[in-house]
């Protein structure tokens, strides 16, 4: 199965930045799309970024203009650059990939925005 491993989470002050990484065990070229989700305690996961096989990216209004997703195909890694972070961005962030109609998930990485 596809393995996804997130890293880069941590504690940051409001207005600060973090870059999350998602390392995939297989070539990113085999994925229909990849995405980033976040989850608050007791809630469902919310999609915060999508990057398609064609290279298009999509973001919800809650993060648009602050978050940017990109890929490094040589490293089989997807990134989520998070700028101008707010306390409400505090959550566990998950990497997601779709391959041949199957969804794969990483283990999650904690992002905490606090002064």
Rosetta silent file (secondary structure, phi, psi, omega in degrees, C-alpha in Angstrom):
SEQUENCE: XXXXXXXXXXXXXXXXXXXXXXXXXXXXXXXXXXXXXXXXXXXXXXXXXXXXXXXXXXXXXXXXXXXXXXXXXXXXXXXXXXXXXXXXXXXXXXXXXXXXXXXXXXXXXXXXXXX
SCORE:     score description
SCORE:     0.000 S_00000001
   1 L     0.000  159.923  175.961    0.000    0.000    0.000 S_00000001
   2 L   -69.243  136.056  175.961    0.917    3.623   -0.386 S_00000001
   3 L  -113.781  133.462  178.439    2.590    5.104    2.686 S_00000001
   4 E  -124.787  130.556 -178.226    2.350    8.805    3.526 S_00000001
   5 E  -127.883  115.892  177.914    4.393   10.412    6.300 S_00000001
   6 E   -88.752  152.531  174.085    3.771   13.991    7.434 S_00000001
   7 E  -156.276  168.121  175.380    6.303   16.145    9.226 S_00000001
   8 L   104.576   -5.418  178.158    6.972   19.791   10.020 S_00000001
   9 L   -71.027  168.034  179.893    4.281   20.503   12.567 S_00000001
  10 E   164.247 -164.126 -179.386    4.974   22.319   15.794 S_00000001
  11 E  -100.226  131.068  179.456    4.308   25.413   17.873 S_00000001
  12 E  -142.898  148.724  178.274    4.277   28.823   16.216 S_00000001
  13 L   -78.036  155.087  175.345    3.106   32.288   17.264 S_00000001
  14 L   -53.649  137.306 -176.186    0.194   34.019   15.531 S_00000001
  15 L    89.343   -9.976 -179.343    1.370   35.574   12.287 S_00000001
  16 L   -83.133 -174.111 -176.004    4.147   33.048   11.934 S_00000001
  17 L  -133.910  152.415  171.915    4.764   30.375    9.313 S_00000001
  18 E  -142.781  150.842  172.675    5.242   26.630    9.071 S_00000001
  19 E  -121.743  118.158  177.131    5.936   24.288    6.187 S_00000001
  20 E   -92.122  146.293  177.903    4.486   20.799    6.368 S_00000001
  21 E  -121.532  145.671  175.092    5.915   17.934    4.332 S_00000001
  22 E  -130.634  107.940 -179.714    4.275   14.731    3.136 S_00000001
  23 E   -93.058  125.025 -178.131    6.673   12.064    1.912 S_00000001
  24 E  -102.427  147.122 -179.388    5.085    9.396   -0.294 S_00000001
  25 L   -80.486  -12.592 -179.707    6.359    5.859   -0.806 S_00000001
  26 L  -128.530  165.460 -178.910    5.428    5.905   -4.493 S_00000001
  27 L   -59.093  135.028  177.375    5.783    8.310   -7.367 S_00000001
  28 H   -63.060  -24.007  178.916    3.490   11.308   -7.158 S_00000001
  29 H   -63.917  -18.231  179.925    2.821   10.800  -10.871 S_00000001
  30 H   -86.525   -5.264 -176.959    0.696    7.755   -9.971 S_00000001
  31 L   -93.351  136.626  175.318   -1.735    9.810   -7.865 S_00000001
  32 L   -67.834  -42.196  173.221   -4.963   11.200   -9.260 S_00000001
  33 E  -159.118  162.684  171.195   -4.754   13.988   -6.714 S_00000001
  34 E  -128.727  155.964 -175.628   -3.250   14.806   -3.354 S_00000001
  35 E  -151.343  160.457  171.753   -4.721   16.911   -0.606 S_00000001
  36 E  -115.293  136.486  175.749   -4.196   18.325    2.863 S_00000001
  37 E  -124.457  159.815  170.857   -6.834   18.085    5.577 S_00000001
  38 E  -134.248  154.993 -176.344   -7.019   19.335    9.133 S_00000001
  39 E  -138.718  123.857  171.986   -9.030   18.097   12.075 S_00000001
  40 L   -85.641  153.656  178.533  -10.060   19.863   15.261 S_00000001
  41 L   -54.897  129.534  177.852  -10.724   17.691   18.326 S_00000001
  42 L    78.958    6.366 -177.767  -14.173   16.111   18.085 S_00000001
  43 L  -122.705  166.603  175.834  -14.772   17.253   14.510 S_00000001
  44 L   -75.066  159.980  177.411  -14.582   15.859   10.995 S_00000001
  45 L   -72.176  139.883 -179.109  -11.586   16.449    8.811 S_00000001
  46 E  -115.386  128.683  177.761  -11.673   19.597    6.688 S_00000001
  47 E   -73.326  131.093  179.973   -9.892   19.864    3.358 S_00000001
  48 E  -117.684  -11.046  177.237   -7.532   22.836    3.248 S_00000001
  49 E  -163.537  144.980  175.058   -5.667   22.221   -0.016 S_00000001
  50 E  -134.834  138.083  172.164   -5.894   20.091   -3.153 S_00000001
  51 E  -129.641  123.870 -173.432   -3.331   19.566   -5.886 S_00000001
  52 E   -91.896  170.276  177.623   -4.456   17.669   -8.979 S_00000001
  53 L   -60.032  -28.270  178.225   -2.592   15.486  -11.451 S_00000001
  54 L   -82.506   -1.942  177.513   -2.670   18.435  -13.821 S_00000001
  55 L    92.434    2.804  178.716   -0.916   20.641  -11.292 S_00000001
  56 L   -78.750  144.007  176.965   -3.895   22.780  -10.327 S_00000001
  57 E  -117.716  149.181 -178.315   -4.295   23.809   -6.699 S_00000001
  58 E  -140.517  141.799 -177.304   -7.481   24.653   -4.831 S_00000001
  59 L  -139.811  144.005  173.596   -8.061   26.162   -1.396 S_00000001
  60 L   -74.955  163.812 -177.351  -11.111   26.986    0.698 S_00000001
  61 L   -59.942  -27.978 -176.799  -11.763   30.583    1.680 S_00000001
  62 L   -64.164  -24.672 -177.706  -10.578   29.927    5.221 S_00000001
  63 L  -125.148   -8.638 -175.857   -6.962   29.509    4.084 S_00000001
  64 L   -58.445  132.995 -177.389   -6.860   30.997    0.588 S_00000001
  65 L    90.307  -14.355  179.704   -4.073   33.528    0.252 S_00000001
  66 L  -114.083  -35.575 -178.738   -2.272   32.152    3.311 S_00000001
  67 E  -105.572  143.080  177.596   -1.662   28.467    2.482 S_00000001
  68 E  -138.809  127.571  177.195    0.137   27.165   -0.601 S_00000001
  69 E  -102.621  141.260  179.534    0.575   23.541   -1.660 S_00000001
  70 E  -148.390  169.623 -178.541    3.419   22.436   -3.909 S_00000001
  71 E  -131.351  150.752  170.038    5.253   19.271   -4.950 S_00000001
  72 E  -122.024   97.943 -174.286    8.817   18.087   -5.369 S_00000001
  73 H   -65.545  -31.257  179.550    8.517   15.134   -7.728 S_00000001
  74 H   -64.631  -30.914 -179.418   12.169   14.153   -7.340 S_00000001
  75 H  -100.977    1.393 -175.715   11.613   13.638   -3.603 S_00000001
  76 L    51.463   45.318 -173.388    8.054   12.259   -3.905 S_00000001
  77 E  -129.990  137.378  174.067    7.055   14.952   -1.447 S_00000001
  78 E  -110.632  140.692 -178.155    4.120   17.344   -1.181 S_00000001
  79 E  -117.526  152.939  169.555    4.392   20.528    0.864 S_00000001
  80 E  -128.710  105.280  176.618    1.942   22.821    2.580 S_00000001
  81 E   -86.561  122.225 -177.005    3.373   26.273    3.221 S_00000001
  82 E  -117.153  116.417  179.362    1.320   28.035    5.885 S_00000001
  83 L  -116.232  164.672  178.881    1.776   31.771    6.376 S_00000001
  84 L    48.733   48.821 -174.531    0.026   34.362    8.534 S_00000001
  85 L   -67.028  144.827  179.916   -1.083   31.634   10.895 S_00000001
  86 L  -118.862  160.696 -179.995   -3.990   32.232   13.243 S_00000001
  87 H   -59.685  -32.090  179.676   -4.994   30.534   16.461 S_00000001
  88 H   -72.813   -6.098  173.653   -7.938   28.948   14.639 S_00000001
  89 H   -81.361   -7.265  179.643   -5.459   27.130   12.387 S_00000001
  90 L   -62.369  121.892 -177.034   -4.530   24.954   15.358 S_00000001
  91 E  -176.485  173.405  168.370   -5.331   21.357   14.397 S_00000001
  92 E   -91.122  127.890 -177.647   -3.869   18.035   13.360 S_00000001
  93 E  -104.591  135.117 -176.013   -2.971   18.184    9.682 S_00000001
  94 E  -122.508  141.880  171.798   -3.170   15.102    7.445 S_00000001
  95 E   -91.806  141.362 -178.698   -1.817   14.285    4.018 S_00000001
  96 E  -135.826  140.721  176.317   -4.155   12.461    1.628 S_00000001
  97 E  -137.050  144.306  177.400   -3.586   10.818   -1.747 S_00000001
  98 E  -115.570  125.591 -179.912   -5.936    9.168   -4.212 S_00000001
  99 E  -137.802  117.644  178.383   -4.665    6.366   -6.410 S_00000001
 100 L    50.088   50.332  175.264   -6.925    4.209   -8.576 S_00000001
 101 L    71.412   11.180  178.197  -10.030    5.103   -6.550 S_00000001
 102 E  -114.660  133.570  177.438   -8.360    4.365   -3.203 S_00000001
 103 E   -95.001  137.427  176.958   -7.649    7.005   -0.558 S_00000001
 104 E  -123.362  145.878 -175.992   -4.509    6.876    1.547 S_00000001
 105 E  -128.316  145.149  169.883   -3.801    8.874    4.700 S_00000001
 106 L   -82.356 -179.655 -176.222   -0.763    9.896    6.666 S_00000001
 107 L   -84.208  -14.192  179.630   -0.579    9.703   10.446 S_00000001
 108 L    95.225  150.034  175.488   -1.054   13.431   10.984 S_00000001
 109 E  -137.325  135.411 -174.304    1.124   16.188   12.400 S_00000001
 110 E   -81.181  131.111  172.270    0.103   18.665   15.105 S_00000001
 111 E  -117.874  123.357  179.030    0.115   22.389   14.372 S_00000001
 112 E  -123.393  122.597  179.147   -0.385   24.702   17.337 S_00000001
 113 E  -110.669  111.640 -175.514   -0.671   28.469   16.898 S_00000001
 114 L  -157.983  146.600  175.468   -0.403   30.245   20.221 S_00000001
 115 L   -91.126    0.000    0.000    1.316   33.196   21.822 S_00000001
